XYZ file of C-alpha atoms in Angstrom:
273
model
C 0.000 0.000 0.000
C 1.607 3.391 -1.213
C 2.180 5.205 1.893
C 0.943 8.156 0.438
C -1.973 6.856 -1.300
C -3.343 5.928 1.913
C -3.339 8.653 4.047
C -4.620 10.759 1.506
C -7.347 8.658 0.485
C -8.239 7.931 4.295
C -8.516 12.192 4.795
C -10.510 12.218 0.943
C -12.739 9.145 2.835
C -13.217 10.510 6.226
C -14.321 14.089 5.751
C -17.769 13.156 5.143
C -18.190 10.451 8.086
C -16.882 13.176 10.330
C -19.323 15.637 9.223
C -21.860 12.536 8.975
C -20.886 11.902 12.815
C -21.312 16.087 13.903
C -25.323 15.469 12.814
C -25.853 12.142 14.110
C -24.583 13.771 17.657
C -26.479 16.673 17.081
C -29.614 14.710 16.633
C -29.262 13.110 19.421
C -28.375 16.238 21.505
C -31.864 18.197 19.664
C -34.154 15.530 20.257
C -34.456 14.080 16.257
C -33.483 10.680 17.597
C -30.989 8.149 16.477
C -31.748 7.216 13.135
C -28.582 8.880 11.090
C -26.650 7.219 13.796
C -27.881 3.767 13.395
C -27.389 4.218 9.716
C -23.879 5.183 10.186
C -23.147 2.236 12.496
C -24.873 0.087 9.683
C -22.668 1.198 7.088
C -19.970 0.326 9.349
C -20.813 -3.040 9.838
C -21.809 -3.761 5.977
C -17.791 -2.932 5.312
C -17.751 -6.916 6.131
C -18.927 -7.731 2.363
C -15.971 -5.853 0.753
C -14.096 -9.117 1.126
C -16.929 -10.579 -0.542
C -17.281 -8.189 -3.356
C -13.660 -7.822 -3.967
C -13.286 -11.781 -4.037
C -15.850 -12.247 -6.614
C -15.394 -8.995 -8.819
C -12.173 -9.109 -8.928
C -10.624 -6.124 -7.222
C -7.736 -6.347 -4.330
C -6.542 -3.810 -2.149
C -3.288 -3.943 -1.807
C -1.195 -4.939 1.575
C 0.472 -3.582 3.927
C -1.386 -0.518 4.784
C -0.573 1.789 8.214
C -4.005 1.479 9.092
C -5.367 -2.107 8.824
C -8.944 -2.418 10.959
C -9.598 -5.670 9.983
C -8.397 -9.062 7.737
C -11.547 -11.468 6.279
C -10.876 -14.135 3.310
C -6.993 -13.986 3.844
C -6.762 -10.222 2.959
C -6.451 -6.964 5.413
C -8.520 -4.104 5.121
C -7.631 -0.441 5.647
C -9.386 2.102 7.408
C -10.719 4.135 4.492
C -12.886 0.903 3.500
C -14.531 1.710 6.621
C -14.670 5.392 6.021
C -16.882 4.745 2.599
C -19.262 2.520 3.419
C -19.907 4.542 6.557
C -20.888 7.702 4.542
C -21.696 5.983 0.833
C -23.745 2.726 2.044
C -25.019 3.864 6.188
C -25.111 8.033 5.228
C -26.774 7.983 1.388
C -28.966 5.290 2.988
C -30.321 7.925 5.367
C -30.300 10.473 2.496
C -32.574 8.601 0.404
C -35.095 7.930 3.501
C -34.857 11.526 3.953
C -35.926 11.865 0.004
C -38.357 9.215 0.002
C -40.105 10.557 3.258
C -40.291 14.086 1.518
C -41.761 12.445 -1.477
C -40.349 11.279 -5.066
C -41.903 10.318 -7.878
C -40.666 7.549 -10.677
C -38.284 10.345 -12.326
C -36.879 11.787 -9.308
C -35.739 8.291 -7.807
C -33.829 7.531 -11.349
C -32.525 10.531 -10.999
C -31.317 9.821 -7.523
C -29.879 6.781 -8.767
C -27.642 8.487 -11.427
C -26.447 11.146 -8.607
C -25.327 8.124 -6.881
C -23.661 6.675 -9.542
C -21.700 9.706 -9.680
C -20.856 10.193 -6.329
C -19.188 6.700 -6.401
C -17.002 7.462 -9.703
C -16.300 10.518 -7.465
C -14.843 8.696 -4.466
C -13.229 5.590 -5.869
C -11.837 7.368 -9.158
C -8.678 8.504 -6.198
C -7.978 5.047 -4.624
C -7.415 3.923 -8.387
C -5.332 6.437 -9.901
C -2.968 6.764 -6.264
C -2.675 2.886 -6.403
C -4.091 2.064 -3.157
C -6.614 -0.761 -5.169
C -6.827 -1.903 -8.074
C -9.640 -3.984 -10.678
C -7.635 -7.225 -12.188
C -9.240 -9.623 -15.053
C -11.668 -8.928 -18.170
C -12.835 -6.012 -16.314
C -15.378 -3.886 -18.448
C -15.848 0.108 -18.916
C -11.863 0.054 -17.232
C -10.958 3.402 -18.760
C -8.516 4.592 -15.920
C -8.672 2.150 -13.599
C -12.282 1.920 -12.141
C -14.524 -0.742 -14.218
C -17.742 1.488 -14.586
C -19.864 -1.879 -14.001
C -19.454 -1.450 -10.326
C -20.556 2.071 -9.965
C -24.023 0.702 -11.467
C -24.289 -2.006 -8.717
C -23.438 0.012 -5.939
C -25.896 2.207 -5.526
C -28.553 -0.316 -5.443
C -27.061 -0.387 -1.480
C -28.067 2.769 -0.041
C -31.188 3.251 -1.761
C -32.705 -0.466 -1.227
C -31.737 0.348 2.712
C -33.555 3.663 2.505
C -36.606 2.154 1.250
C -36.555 -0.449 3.872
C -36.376 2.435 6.575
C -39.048 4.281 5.205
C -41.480 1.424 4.817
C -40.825 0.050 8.412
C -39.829 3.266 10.500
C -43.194 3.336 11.522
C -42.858 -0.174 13.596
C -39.648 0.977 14.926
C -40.450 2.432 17.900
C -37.834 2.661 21.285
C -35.151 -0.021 20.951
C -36.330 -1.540 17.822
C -34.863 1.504 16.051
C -31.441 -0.517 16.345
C -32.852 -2.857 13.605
C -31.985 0.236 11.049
C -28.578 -1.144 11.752
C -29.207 -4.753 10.452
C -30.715 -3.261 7.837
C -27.920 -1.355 6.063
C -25.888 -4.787 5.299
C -29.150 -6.675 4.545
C -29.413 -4.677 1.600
C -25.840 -4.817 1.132
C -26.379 -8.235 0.338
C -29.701 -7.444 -1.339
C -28.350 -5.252 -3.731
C -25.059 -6.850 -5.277
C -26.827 -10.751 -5.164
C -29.794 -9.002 -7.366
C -27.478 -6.996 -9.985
C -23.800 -8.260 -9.787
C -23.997 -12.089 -10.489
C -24.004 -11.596 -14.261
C -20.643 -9.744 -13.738
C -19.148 -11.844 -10.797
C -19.893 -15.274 -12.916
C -18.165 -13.379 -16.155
C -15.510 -12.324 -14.324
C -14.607 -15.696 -12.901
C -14.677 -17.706 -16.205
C -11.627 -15.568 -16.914
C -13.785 -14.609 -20.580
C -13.086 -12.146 -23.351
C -13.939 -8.531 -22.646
C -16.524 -9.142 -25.502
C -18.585 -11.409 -23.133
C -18.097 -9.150 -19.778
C -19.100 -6.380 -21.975
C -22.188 -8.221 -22.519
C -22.446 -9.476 -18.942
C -22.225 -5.879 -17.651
C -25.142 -5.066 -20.249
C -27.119 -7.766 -18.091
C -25.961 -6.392 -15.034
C -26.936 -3.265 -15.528
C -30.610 -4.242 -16.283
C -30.862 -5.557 -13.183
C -29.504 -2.457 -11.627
C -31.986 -0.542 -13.637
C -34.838 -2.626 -12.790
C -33.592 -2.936 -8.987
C -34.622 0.792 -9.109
C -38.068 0.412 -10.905
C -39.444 -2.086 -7.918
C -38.274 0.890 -5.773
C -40.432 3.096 -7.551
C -43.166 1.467 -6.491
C -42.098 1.157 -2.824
C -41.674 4.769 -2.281
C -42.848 6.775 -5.376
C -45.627 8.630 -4.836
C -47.943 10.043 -8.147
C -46.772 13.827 -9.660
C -49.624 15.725 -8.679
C -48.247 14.910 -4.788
C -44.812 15.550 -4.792
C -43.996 19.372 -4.209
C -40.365 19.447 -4.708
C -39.374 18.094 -7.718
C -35.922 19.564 -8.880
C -32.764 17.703 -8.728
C -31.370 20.736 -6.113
C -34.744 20.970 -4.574
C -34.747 17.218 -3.301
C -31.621 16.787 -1.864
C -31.753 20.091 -0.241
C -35.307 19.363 0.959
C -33.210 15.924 2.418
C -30.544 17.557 4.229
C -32.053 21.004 5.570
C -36.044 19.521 5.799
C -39.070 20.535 3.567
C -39.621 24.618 3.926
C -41.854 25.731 6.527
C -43.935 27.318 3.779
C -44.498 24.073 2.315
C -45.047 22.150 4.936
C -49.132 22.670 4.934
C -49.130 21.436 1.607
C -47.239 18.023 1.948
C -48.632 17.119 5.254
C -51.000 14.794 4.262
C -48.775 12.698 2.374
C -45.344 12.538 4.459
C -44.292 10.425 7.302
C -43.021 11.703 10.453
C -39.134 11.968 9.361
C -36.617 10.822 12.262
């Protein structure tokens, strides 16, 4: 592990879990409750599939690293593989409750799943290009190091977890609220046994590019339809969803719905947590 690499990619990884961390204590400390922080602690403990993942997609993470938190399948894992599925898989999962509780309809949750998608080329495109990881085999879409397959897979996580919280929230009530926690690697698990087999069996037949090419084609219909059953989870019809613009939503997520609007959506949204 590049010396280097790591600690920058640990800083890149751990901004956001430390800001993620701030709110989750200041929720606590205002009286929203405990949900971002049982979402965080779930994205901590779904970091146990990465050995999973990276054994049947194909991707290692090199040895040797300053920071090792834990070793699973014969490999050691640094602390930034912590860091991202704290924030990407435990913090967007809260994010997307946050949008689905505000309302979305069919559009806005594909768009939500594109936003995603960039956010992960966003924080794995470093790790690649430093050399702290790396994609090996008939990887598709490789253009500099980050196969583009798995950036359609992975959000699948977050969102199938938000939907989960916002359909069961409701019978969640005093210490059963620590379920949320189960429920970020559930759909861990949910999410890359739906989409990625295509890929993973590809991959491990050591084929031609031409057939994981094709294989990642497969995958990503899954991906894509993944997100369509969603949409009929937590979509709600046009004519009641106020906020519709990309900015609108996910500011709507993060700072609540205006107090202005509230009147207007109050028939339709659940009490957010």
């Amino acid at each position: 592990m590049p010396e280097s690499a790591e600690t920058i990619f640990t800083i890149f990884l751990g901004l956001p879990v430390a800001i993620g961390l701030f709110f989750a204590i200041r929720h606590l400390l205002t009286g929203r409750g405990p949900l971002l922080l049982m979402c965080l602690l779930g994205g901590a403990l779904a970091c146990q599939f990465e050995p999973i993942v990276d054994t049947l997609g194909l991707c290692y993470i090199r040895e040797g690293a300053m920071m090792t938190t834990f070793s699973s399948f014969g490999r050691d894992f640094p602390l930034f593989i912590n860091f991202v599925y704290i924030w990407y898989v435990g913090g967007l999962a809260y994010l997307a409750y946050r949008i689905f509780s505000n309302g979305v309809t069919v559009k806005g949750i594909f768009q939500l799943y594109v936003m995603d998608v960039f956010i992960n080329i966003f924080l794995e495109s470093p790790g690649v290009l430093m050399g702290a990881y790396e994609y090996y085999g008939p990887q598709p879409l490789n253009f500099w190091g980050l196969p583009l397959w798995w950036v359609c897979v992975n959000p699948i996580m977050p969102m199938t977890a938000g939907a989960l919280i916002y359909r069961l929230l409701p019978h969640l009530q005093g210490r059963k609220i620590a379920l949320v926690i189960a429920f970020i690697p559930m759909a861990d698990g949910i999410a890359n046994g739906a989409t990625a087999w295509p890929m993973w069996t590809a991959l491990n037949l050591n084929t031609s590019l031409v057939v994981s090419h094709l294989a990642w084609l497969v995958t990503l219909g899954l991906a894509i339809t993944a997100v369509w059953i969603l949409s009929f989870v937590v979509c709600r019809p046009d004519d009641e969803v106020l906020i519709t613009s990309k900015l609108g939503i996910v500011k709507a997520a993060i700072f609540g719905i205006p107090v202005d609007s509230e009147p207007l959506l109050q028939k339709d949204i659940q009490p957010q947590t």
